[in-house]
Coordinates of C-alpha atoms in Angstrom, one line a residue:
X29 CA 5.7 -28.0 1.5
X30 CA 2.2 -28.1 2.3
X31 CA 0.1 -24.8 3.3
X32 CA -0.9 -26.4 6.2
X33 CA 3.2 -25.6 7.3
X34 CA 2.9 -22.2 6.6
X35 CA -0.4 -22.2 8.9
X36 CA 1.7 -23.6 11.3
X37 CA 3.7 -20.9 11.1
X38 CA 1.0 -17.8 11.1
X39 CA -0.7 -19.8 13.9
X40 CA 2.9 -19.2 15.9
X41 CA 3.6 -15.6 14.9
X42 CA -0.2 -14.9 16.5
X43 CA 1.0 -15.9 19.7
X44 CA 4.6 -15.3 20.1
X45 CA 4.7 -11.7 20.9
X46 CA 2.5 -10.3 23.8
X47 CA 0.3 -7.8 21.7
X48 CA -1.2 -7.8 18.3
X49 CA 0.3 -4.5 17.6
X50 CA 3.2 -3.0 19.3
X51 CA 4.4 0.3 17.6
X52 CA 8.4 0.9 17.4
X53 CA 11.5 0.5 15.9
X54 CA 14.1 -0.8 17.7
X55 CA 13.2 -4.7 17.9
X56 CA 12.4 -5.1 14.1
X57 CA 15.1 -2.6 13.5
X58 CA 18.0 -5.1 15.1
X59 CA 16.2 -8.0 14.0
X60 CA 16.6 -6.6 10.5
X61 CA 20.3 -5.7 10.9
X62 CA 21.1 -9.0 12.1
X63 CA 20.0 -10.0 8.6
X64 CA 21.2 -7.0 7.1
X65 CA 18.1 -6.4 5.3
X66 CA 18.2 -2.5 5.7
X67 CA 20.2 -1.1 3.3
X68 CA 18.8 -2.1 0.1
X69 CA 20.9 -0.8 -2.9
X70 CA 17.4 -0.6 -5.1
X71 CA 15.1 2.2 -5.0
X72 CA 12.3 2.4 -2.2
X73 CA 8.7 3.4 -2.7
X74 CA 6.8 3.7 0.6
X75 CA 3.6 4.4 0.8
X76 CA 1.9 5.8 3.5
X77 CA -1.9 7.1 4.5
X78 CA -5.6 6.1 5.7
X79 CA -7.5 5.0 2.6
X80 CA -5.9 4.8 -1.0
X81 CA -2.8 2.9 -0.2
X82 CA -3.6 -0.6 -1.2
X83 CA -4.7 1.0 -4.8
X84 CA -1.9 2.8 -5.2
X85 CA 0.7 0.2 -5.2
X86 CA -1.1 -2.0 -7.2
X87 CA -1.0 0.7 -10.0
X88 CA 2.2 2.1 -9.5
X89 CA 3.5 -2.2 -9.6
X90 CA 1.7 -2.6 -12.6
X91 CA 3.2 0.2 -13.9
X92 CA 6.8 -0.2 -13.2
X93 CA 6.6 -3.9 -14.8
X94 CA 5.0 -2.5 -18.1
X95 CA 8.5 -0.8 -17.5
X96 CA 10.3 -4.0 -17.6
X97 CA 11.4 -3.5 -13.7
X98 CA 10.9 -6.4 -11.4
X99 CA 9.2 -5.2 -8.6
X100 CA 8.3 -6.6 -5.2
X101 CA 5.5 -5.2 -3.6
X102 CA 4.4 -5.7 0.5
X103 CA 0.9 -4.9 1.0
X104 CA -1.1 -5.5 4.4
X105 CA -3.7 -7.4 5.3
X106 CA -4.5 -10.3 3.3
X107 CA -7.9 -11.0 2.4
X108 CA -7.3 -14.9 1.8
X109 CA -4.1 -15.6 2.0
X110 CA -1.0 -14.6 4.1
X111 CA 1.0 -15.3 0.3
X112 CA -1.2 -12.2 -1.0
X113 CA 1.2 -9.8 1.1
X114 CA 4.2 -10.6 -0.7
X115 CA 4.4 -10.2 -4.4
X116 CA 7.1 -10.2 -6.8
X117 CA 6.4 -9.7 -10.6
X118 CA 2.8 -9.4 -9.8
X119 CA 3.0 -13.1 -8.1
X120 CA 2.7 -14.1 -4.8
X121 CA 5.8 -15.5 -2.9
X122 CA 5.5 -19.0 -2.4
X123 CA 4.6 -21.3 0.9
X124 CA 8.4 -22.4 0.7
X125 CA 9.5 -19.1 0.1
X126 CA 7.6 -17.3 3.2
X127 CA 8.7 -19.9 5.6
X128 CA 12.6 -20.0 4.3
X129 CA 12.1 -16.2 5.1
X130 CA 10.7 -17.1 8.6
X131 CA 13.1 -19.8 9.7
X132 CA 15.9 -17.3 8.7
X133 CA 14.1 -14.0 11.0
X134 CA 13.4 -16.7 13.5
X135 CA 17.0 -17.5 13.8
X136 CA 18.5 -14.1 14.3
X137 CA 15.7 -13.0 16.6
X138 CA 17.0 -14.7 19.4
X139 CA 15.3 -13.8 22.4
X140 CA 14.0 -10.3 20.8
X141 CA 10.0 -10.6 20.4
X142 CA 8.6 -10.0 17.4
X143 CA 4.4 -9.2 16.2
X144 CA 3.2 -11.2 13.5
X145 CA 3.4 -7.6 11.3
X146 CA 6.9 -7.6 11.9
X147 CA 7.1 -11.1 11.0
X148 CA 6.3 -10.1 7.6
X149 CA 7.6 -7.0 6.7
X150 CA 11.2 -8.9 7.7
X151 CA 9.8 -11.9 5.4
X152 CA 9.0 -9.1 2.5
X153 CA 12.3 -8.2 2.5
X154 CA 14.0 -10.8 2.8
X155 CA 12.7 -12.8 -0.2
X156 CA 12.9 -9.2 -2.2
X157 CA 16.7 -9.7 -1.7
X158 CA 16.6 -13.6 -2.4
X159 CA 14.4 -12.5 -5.5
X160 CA 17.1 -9.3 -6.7
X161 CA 13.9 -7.2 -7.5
X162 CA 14.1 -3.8 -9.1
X163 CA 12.4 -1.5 -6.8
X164 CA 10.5 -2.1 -3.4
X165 CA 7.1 -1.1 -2.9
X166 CA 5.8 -0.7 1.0
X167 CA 3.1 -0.6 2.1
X168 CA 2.9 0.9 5.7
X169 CA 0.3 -1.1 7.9
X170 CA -0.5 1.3 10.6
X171 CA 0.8 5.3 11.0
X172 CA 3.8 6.0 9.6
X173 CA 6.6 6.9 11.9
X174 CA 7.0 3.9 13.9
X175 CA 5.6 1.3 11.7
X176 CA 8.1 -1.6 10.8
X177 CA 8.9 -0.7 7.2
X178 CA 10.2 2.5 8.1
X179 CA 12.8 0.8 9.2
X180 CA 14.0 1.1 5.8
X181 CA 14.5 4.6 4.2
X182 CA 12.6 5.4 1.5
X183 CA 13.8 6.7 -1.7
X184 CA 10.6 8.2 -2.9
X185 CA 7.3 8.8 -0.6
X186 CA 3.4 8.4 -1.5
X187 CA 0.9 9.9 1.7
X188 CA -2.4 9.0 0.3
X189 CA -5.8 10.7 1.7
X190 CA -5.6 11.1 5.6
X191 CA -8.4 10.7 7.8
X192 CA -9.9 9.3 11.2
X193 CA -8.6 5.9 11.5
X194 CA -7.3 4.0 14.2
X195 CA -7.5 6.7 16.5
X196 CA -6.6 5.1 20.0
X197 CA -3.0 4.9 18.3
X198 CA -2.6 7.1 15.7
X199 CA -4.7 10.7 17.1
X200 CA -7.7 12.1 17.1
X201 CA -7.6 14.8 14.2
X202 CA -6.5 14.6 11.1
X203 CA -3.7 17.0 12.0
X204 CA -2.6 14.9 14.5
X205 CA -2.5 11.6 12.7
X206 CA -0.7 13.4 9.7
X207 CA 2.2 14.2 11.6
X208 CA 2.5 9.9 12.4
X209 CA 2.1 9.1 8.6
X210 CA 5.0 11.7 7.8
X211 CA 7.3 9.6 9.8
X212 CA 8.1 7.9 6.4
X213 CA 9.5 11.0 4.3
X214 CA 13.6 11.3 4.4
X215 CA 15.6 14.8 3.7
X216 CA 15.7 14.8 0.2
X217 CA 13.3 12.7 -1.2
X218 CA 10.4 13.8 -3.3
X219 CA 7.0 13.4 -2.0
X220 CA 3.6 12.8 -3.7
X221 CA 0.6 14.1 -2.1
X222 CA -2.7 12.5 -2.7
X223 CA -4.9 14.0 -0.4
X224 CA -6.6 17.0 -2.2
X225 CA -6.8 19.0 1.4
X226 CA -4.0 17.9 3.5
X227 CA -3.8 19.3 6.9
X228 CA -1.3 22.3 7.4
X229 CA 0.9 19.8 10.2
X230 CA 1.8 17.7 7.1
X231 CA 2.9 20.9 5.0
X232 CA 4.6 21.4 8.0
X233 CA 6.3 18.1 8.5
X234 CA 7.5 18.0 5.0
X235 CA 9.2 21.4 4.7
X236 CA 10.4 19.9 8.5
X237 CA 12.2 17.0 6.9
X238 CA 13.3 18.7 3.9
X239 CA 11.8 16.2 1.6
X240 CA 11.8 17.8 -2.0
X241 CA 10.4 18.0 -4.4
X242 CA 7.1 17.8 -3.6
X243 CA 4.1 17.1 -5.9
X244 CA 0.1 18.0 -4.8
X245 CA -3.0 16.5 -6.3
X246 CA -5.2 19.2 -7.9
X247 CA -1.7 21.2 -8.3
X248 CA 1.2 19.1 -10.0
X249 CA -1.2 16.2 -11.1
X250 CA -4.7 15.2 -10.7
X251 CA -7.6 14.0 -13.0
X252 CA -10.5 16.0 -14.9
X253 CA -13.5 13.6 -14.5
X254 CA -16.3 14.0 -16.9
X255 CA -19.2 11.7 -17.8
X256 CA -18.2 8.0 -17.6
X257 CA -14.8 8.3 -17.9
X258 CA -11.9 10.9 -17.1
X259 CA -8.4 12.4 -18.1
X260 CA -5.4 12.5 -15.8
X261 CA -2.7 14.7 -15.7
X262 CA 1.2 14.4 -14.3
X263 CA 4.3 17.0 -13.8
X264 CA 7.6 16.0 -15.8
X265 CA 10.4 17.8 -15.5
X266 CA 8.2 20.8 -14.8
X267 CA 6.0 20.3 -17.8
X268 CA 1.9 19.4 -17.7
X269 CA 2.0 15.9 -19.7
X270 CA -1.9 14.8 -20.1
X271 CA -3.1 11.6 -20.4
X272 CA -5.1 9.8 -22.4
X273 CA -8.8 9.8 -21.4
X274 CA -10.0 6.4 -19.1
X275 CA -13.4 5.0 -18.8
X276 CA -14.5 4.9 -15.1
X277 CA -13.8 2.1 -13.1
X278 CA -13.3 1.0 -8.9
X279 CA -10.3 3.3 -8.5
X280 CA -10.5 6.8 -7.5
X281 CA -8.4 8.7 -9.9
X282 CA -6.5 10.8 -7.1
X283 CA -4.8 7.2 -6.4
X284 CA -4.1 6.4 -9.7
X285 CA -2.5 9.8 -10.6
X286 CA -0.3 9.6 -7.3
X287 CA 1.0 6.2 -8.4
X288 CA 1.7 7.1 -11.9
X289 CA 3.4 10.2 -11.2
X290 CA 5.2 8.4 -8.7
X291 CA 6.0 6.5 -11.2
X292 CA 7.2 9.7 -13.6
X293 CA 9.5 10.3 -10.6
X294 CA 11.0 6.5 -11.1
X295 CA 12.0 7.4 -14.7
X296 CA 8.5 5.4 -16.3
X297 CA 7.7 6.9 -19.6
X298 CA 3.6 6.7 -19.0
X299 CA 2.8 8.0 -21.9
X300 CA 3.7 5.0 -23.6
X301 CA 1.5 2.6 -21.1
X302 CA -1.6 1.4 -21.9
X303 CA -3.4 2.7 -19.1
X304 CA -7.2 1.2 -19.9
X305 CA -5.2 -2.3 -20.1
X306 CA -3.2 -1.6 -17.1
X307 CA -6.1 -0.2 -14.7
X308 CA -8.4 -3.7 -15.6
X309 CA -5.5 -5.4 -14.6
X310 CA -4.3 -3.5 -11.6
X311 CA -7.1 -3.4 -9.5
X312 CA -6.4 -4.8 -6.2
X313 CA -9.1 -7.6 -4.5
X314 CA -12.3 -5.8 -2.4
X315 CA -11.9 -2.0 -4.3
X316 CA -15.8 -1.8 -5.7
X317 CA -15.5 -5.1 -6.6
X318 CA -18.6 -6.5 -8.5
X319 CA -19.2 -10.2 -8.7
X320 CA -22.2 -12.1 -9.7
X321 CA -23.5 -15.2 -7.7
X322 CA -26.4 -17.0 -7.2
X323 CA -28.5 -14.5 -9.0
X324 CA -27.3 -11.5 -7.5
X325 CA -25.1 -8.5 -8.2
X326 CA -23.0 -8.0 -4.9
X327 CA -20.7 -4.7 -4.9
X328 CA -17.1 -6.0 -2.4
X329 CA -15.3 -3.3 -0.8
X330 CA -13.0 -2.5 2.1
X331 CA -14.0 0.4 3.1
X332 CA -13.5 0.4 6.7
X333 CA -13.7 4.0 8.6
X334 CA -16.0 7.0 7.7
X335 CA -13.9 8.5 4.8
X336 CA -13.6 5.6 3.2
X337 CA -17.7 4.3 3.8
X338 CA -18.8 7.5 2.3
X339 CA -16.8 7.7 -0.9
X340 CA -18.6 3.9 -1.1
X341 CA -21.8 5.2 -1.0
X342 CA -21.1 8.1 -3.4
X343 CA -19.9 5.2 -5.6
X344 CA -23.0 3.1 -5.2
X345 CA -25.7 6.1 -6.1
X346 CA -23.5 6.7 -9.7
X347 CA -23.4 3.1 -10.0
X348 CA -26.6 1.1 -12.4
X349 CA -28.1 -0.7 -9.4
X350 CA -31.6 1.2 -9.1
X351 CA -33.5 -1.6 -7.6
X352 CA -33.2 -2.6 -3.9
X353 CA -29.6 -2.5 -1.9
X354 CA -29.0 -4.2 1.0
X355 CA -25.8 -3.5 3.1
X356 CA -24.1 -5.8 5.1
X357 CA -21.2 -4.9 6.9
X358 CA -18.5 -6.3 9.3
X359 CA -15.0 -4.8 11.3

């Protein structure tokens, strides 16, 4: 099947529901019952937050398949191609694949509308079924609490940094849009905490939900950064295991901590990864991406609300350009 078929497709999905986004449950929810895609018997890893997400499952996949687990991973939005939001073993799904999945959600739609972010978390899982992964990574593509994949209950939670973002649906306060990202966490299911100052209403919504245990950068893992490179640490079983020192490189080391000690969590003996090999490998497309063209040194990055623009500038004054930067940027 030619890509031009699966553009097809996309170019369908665009215009078959009446808004781009459309927060709630219940139509992706039956949709994804009709195809009895929500009760998967492997563990779930979903990953909620403002900035930090994308990086965080691309560590914590990496990580699991230096474990030998086959892991499919659904991450939003593409930067090329639709295929780069489904990924199992580290590959992306295939044309045939994506549209087998849509045909099938088609099908048992029936009349029930569906956005094109619905389209594809359904697609994610169901080719994670077809494909008998290991453990399902998700990434949540806007809030928390009524974003598609929380149809699915998680079995383990990540809530990345939290800030101003998308504030027309999420809030305007990080207190306020903490409580929608929080939507993901279950009774009983630990929780890792990325944000090194989250807002007292998400302390709040996770002693609310009575998800346990719960793990806090800066006080059950973190990093201790020094000059060029830096050391992480993890909680196991209770105990401080430290890591093996890492040169510096595009990916905070907040995210990387909260993905390996989710990681921990998933029974992954980190200690035995090679973490320098992993992180050259596991850094996701447009994170402080350099590439050289035409003469020049450009510096890619995704960084798309104030939190995220002003770690990028703290990034660029430590980095070796010294000569003349130019800026150009597009939402």
């Amino acid at each position: 099947m030619s890509s031009s078929e699966l553009e097809q497709w996309l170019r369908r999905l665009e215009q078959i529901h009446p808004k781009n986004i459309d927060l709630g449950l219940e139509r992706v929810a039956a949709v994804a019952d009709t195809l009895s895609l929500r009760s998967p018997r492997q563990p779930v890893v979903t990953v909620a937050g403002t900035n930090g997400k994308g990086s965080v499952v691309a560590v914590l996949e990496a990580a699991l398949a230096q474990d030998g687990r086959r892991v499919g991973a659904f991450t939003s939005p593409h930067l090329q191609r639709f295929n780069e939001r489904i990924r199992v073993d580290g590959q992306e799904a295939t044309d045939a694949e994506i549209m087998a999945a849509f045909t099938a959600i088609d099908r048992a739609r029936g009349e029930t509308s569906l956005t094109y972010f619905e389209f594809a978390a359904l697609a994610a899982l169901w080719v994670f079924r077809e494909r008998q992964v290991d453990v399902l990574l998700l990434e949540v593509g806007l809030g928390g609490r009524l974003d598609a994949v929380n149809i699915i209950d998680a079995s383990l939670a990540v809530i990345t940094s939290i800030a101003l973002d998308h504030q027309d649906w999420l809030g305007d306060s990080r207190e306020v849009i903490a409580v929608e990202k929080a939507g993901v966490l279950r009774p009983g299911i630990p929780v890792v905490v990325a944000d090194p100052e989250p807002p007292a209403s998400l302390t709040a919504c996770i002693r609310d939900a009575g998800a346990a245990p719960t793990l806090l950068v800066g006080r059950h893992f973190g990093a201790q950064e020094g000059t060029g490179e830096w050391q992480g640490w993890l909680q196991r079983a209770g105990v401080r295991c430290d890591l093996a020192p890492v040169p510096d490189g595009p990916l905070l080391p907040q995210n990387v901590c909260a993905a390996l000690q989710a990681a921990v969590l998933l029974g992954v003996d980190v200690e035995r990864i090679d973490l320098p090999a992993l992180l050259t490998h596991a850094a996701p497309d447009g994170r402080r991406q350099f590439i050289h063209c035409g003469g020049l040194d450009y510096l890619l990055d995704v960084a798309h609300n104030p939190a995220a623009v002003q770690k990028l500038l703290e990034y660029v004054e430590l980095s070796d350009c010294k000569k003349r930067k130019i800026a150009v940027f597009s939402a």
